[in-house]
Amino acid sequence: MNKKPVIIDCDTGTDDAIAIIAALYSPELDLRAFTTVAGNVELEHTSRNTLNLVRYLGFDTKVAVGAAQPILRRTIIHSGDNTHGDTGLGTLVLPKTDQPFYNQTAVETIYEEALKADGELELIPIGPLTNIAQAIMVHPDLKNLIRRIVFMGGAKYGGNITTTAEFNIWGDPEAARIVFAAGIPLTMVGLDVTLKAALNLQDAADIRRIGTPAADVAADILDFMFERLGRGGEDALMHDALAVGVCINPDLVKMKHYFVDCECSGQYTAGHTFVATNRIFQGEPNCFVCEELDLPAFKAWLHGAIARSKA
Ligand code: RIB
Ligand code: CA
C-alpha cells in the first residue's frame, strides 16, 4: 500500500484526540508530524495534550509547537464554555511524557516535510488555520509542494461558535482567507457533514469493548462528551475524525467544487465561510465542500481504525 504522507495540525481538544487515535492506527497514512495551534484551549495545553497522547500510545511521531495567537486577532481563542474541559481533554488525565517537543516550529516542520515529500504531502488541519497560513506566507513555494489540504472547518450554512461561523475558521479568519487564496487544492469538511457525525452510547460501548489503551482513551473522552451533552453542551460529534476519514476515503462523503472565501470584517459575520452556491456570485471554484455524509460507513471506518490498536 502506498502510504500517504500527512501532517495533522491540531488544537487537541477532545475530538482532536479521537481523530489523532484514528490516524495513528490508519495504515493508509504516513504520519510525518503533528503540529499544534491554540484553539480549543491555550497552546500549552493543546501541545501538551498532543505530545502526551502520542507518546502514551507508544508512537514517536514528532510533535512541533505552533502559533499561540491568531494572525491578527489578539485574543487567545478557546472555547471557554468547558466544551473541552479546563485542559482540553475533558476529565481525562494522561501520563505526562518527559520526551521533548520537536526542535522546529510548526511552520518549519511543515516546510521541512513538504520538501522531503516532494509535492506529495497532505495537510489535515483540525484547528484554526494559523500555522498553515503562516507557513504559506513564510515559504510561498509551499503552494507547489502541498498536494492537498483536507481541513475541518467552515460551513455552507450556519455556525457553531456564532450563528454564521464555525469555531476553527472563526478562530483565525485572516488565516483562513490566506489558505482559501493560496491555490492549494482544498477539501472543506465543515459543519454540513460534521454535525451529522455523532456517536451514540452503543458506539462508545463498542469502542470500549476493544479493550486497549487507545480504545479506553477514546471511550473516556466519549463519556465526557455524553456528560457534556447532558448539561446542554455539544453532542459527541466527531468533527476532526471525519476530516481524517475523508483524507483516507473521500467516499465517506459527497462533495462539490465551489468558490469559497472567508468573511473577515463583518461585525456579526467574521469567520463566515462564503460558499458560492448560487449564480449571482461565480468565483473560480477553489475548494471541494463536503455536503453529505455516509454515517454508517464513517462509524465503521472509525471503529475499525481504533480496533487496529489491538494488532
Ligand atoms: O467546530 C468544530 C471544531 O472546533 C473542531 O475542530 C473542534 O475540535 C474545535 O476545534
Ligand atoms: Ca479541533
PDB file of N, CA, C and O and ligand atoms in Angstrom, residues 11 13 15-16 40 84 126-128 152 160 166-168 191 234 239-240, ligand 1:
ATOM      1  N   ASP A  11      -5.617  21.328  17.542  1.00  0.00           N
ATOM      2  CA  ASP A  11      -5.779  22.122  18.783  1.00  0.00           C
ATOM      3  C   ASP A  11      -6.384  21.183  19.836  1.00  0.00           C
ATOM      4  O   ASP A  11      -7.480  21.395  20.346  1.00  0.00           O
ATOM      5  N   GLY A  13      -7.783  19.195  22.196  1.00  0.00           N
ATOM      6  CA  GLY A  13      -9.200  19.079  22.357  1.00  0.00           C
ATOM      7  C   GLY A  13      -9.670  17.613  22.214  1.00  0.00           C
ATOM      8  O   GLY A  13      -8.979  16.745  21.751  1.00  0.00           O
ATOM      9  N   ASP A  15     -12.266  16.103  20.537  1.00  0.00           N
ATOM     10  CA  ASP A  15     -12.484  15.393  19.271  1.00  0.00           C
ATOM     11  C   ASP A  15     -11.197  15.298  18.463  1.00  0.00           C
ATOM     12  O   ASP A  15     -11.012  14.354  17.692  1.00  0.00           O
ATOM     13  N   ASP A  16     -10.267  16.259  18.680  1.00  0.00           N
ATOM     14  CA  ASP A  16      -8.947  16.128  18.053  1.00  0.00           C
ATOM     15  C   ASP A  16      -8.274  14.830  18.528  1.00  0.00           C
ATOM     16  O   ASP A  16      -7.675  14.106  17.729  1.00  0.00           O
ATOM     17  N   ASN A  40      -9.044  25.234  20.891  1.00  0.00           N
ATOM     18  CA  ASN A  40      -9.982  24.773  21.921  1.00  0.00           C
ATOM     19  C   ASN A  40      -9.562  25.261  23.304  1.00  0.00           C
ATOM     20  O   ASN A  40     -10.392  25.648  24.116  1.00  0.00           O
ATOM     21  N   HIS A  84     -14.356  21.506  26.125  1.00  0.00           N
ATOM     22  CA  HIS A  84     -13.278  20.513  26.142  1.00  0.00           C
ATOM     23  C   HIS A  84     -12.665  20.359  27.528  1.00  0.00           C
ATOM     24  O   HIS A  84     -11.629  19.722  27.673  1.00  0.00           O
ATOM     25  N   ILE A 126      -7.069  20.533  11.853  1.00  0.00           N
ATOM     26  CA  ILE A 126      -8.330  20.303  12.574  1.00  0.00           C
ATOM     27  C   ILE A 126      -8.508  21.311  13.705  1.00  0.00           C
ATOM     28  O   ILE A 126      -9.175  21.054  14.700  1.00  0.00           O
ATOM     29  N   GLY A 127      -7.876  22.448  13.539  1.00  0.00           N
ATOM     30  CA  GLY A 127      -7.995  23.592  14.450  1.00  0.00           C
ATOM     31  C   GLY A 127      -7.940  24.870  13.613  1.00  0.00           C
ATOM     32  O   GLY A 127      -8.015  24.818  12.381  1.00  0.00           O
ATOM     33  N   PRO A 128      -7.820  26.043  14.238  1.00  0.00           N
ATOM     34  CA  PRO A 128      -7.640  27.277  13.464  1.00  0.00           C
ATOM     35  C   PRO A 128      -6.445  27.163  12.513  1.00  0.00           C
ATOM     36  O   PRO A 128      -5.489  26.459  12.794  1.00  0.00           O
ATOM     37  N   MET A 152     -10.875  20.432   8.686  1.00  0.00           N
ATOM     38  CA  MET A 152     -12.143  20.505   9.413  1.00  0.00           C
ATOM     39  C   MET A 152     -12.383  21.980   9.673  1.00  0.00           C
ATOM     40  O   MET A 152     -11.634  22.634  10.386  1.00  0.00           O
ATOM     41  N   ASN A 160     -21.282  27.252  14.647  1.00  0.00           N
ATOM     42  CA  ASN A 160     -21.421  26.677  16.000  1.00  0.00           C
ATOM     43  C   ASN A 160     -20.816  27.560  17.085  1.00  0.00           C
ATOM     44  O   ASN A 160     -21.060  27.359  18.262  1.00  0.00           O
ATOM     45  N   GLU A 166     -18.142  28.820  11.974  1.00  0.00           N
ATOM     46  CA  GLU A 166     -17.679  27.590  12.646  1.00  0.00           C
ATOM     47  C   GLU A 166     -16.421  27.930  13.437  1.00  0.00           C
ATOM     48  O   GLU A 166     -15.623  28.787  13.040  1.00  0.00           O
ATOM     49  N   PHE A 167     -16.179  27.241  14.537  1.00  0.00           N
ATOM     50  CA  PHE A 167     -15.149  27.614  15.515  1.00  0.00           C
ATOM     51  C   PHE A 167     -13.746  27.733  14.915  1.00  0.00           C
ATOM     52  O   PHE A 167     -13.024  28.701  15.165  1.00  0.00           O
ATOM     53  N   ASN A 168     -13.277  26.755  14.142  1.00  0.00           N
ATOM     54  CA  ASN A 168     -11.890  26.781  13.655  1.00  0.00           C
ATOM     55  C   ASN A 168     -11.643  27.989  12.757  1.00  0.00           C
ATOM     56  O   ASN A 168     -10.615  28.653  12.850  1.00  0.00           O
ATOM     57  N   LEU A 191     -19.303  21.940   8.951  1.00  0.00           N
ATOM     58  CA  LEU A 191     -20.418  21.526   9.818  1.00  0.00           C
ATOM     59  C   LEU A 191     -21.539  20.843   9.043  1.00  0.00           C
ATOM     60  O   LEU A 191     -22.308  20.073   9.620  1.00  0.00           O
ATOM     61  N   GLU A 234     -22.372  20.363  23.568  1.00  0.00           N
ATOM     62  CA  GLU A 234     -22.358  19.755  22.234  1.00  0.00           C
ATOM     63  C   GLU A 234     -22.534  18.236  22.335  1.00  0.00           C
ATOM     64  O   GLU A 234     -22.126  17.609  23.312  1.00  0.00           O
ATOM     65  N   HIS A 239     -16.136  15.820  14.662  1.00  0.00           N
ATOM     66  CA  HIS A 239     -15.735  16.815  13.655  1.00  0.00           C
ATOM     67  C   HIS A 239     -14.374  16.433  13.037  1.00  0.00           C
ATOM     68  O   HIS A 239     -14.223  16.329  11.826  1.00  0.00           O
ATOM     69  N   ASP A 240     -13.372  16.283  13.894  1.00  0.00           N
ATOM     70  CA  ASP A 240     -11.986  16.151  13.420  1.00  0.00           C
ATOM     71  C   ASP A 240     -11.691  14.764  12.878  1.00  0.00           C
ATOM     72  O   ASP A 240     -10.979  14.622  11.873  1.00  0.00           O
TER      73      ASP A 240
HETATM   74  O1  RIB B   1     -16.100  23.418  15.116  1.00  0.00           O
HETATM   75  C1  RIB B   1     -15.503  22.205  15.478  1.00  0.00           C
HETATM   76  C2  RIB B   1     -14.020  22.352  15.587  1.00  0.00           C
HETATM   77  O2  RIB B   1     -13.708  23.265  16.628  1.00  0.00           O
HETATM   78  C3  RIB B   1     -13.299  21.054  15.963  1.00  0.00           C
HETATM   79  O3  RIB B   1     -12.040  21.042  15.364  1.00  0.00           O
HETATM   80  C4  RIB B   1     -13.160  21.134  17.455  1.00  0.00           C
HETATM   81  O4  RIB B   1     -12.014  20.431  17.939  1.00  0.00           O
HETATM   82  C5  RIB B   1     -12.959  22.606  17.638  1.00  0.00           C
HETATM   83  O5  RIB B   1     -11.588  22.883  17.437  1.00  0.00           O
END
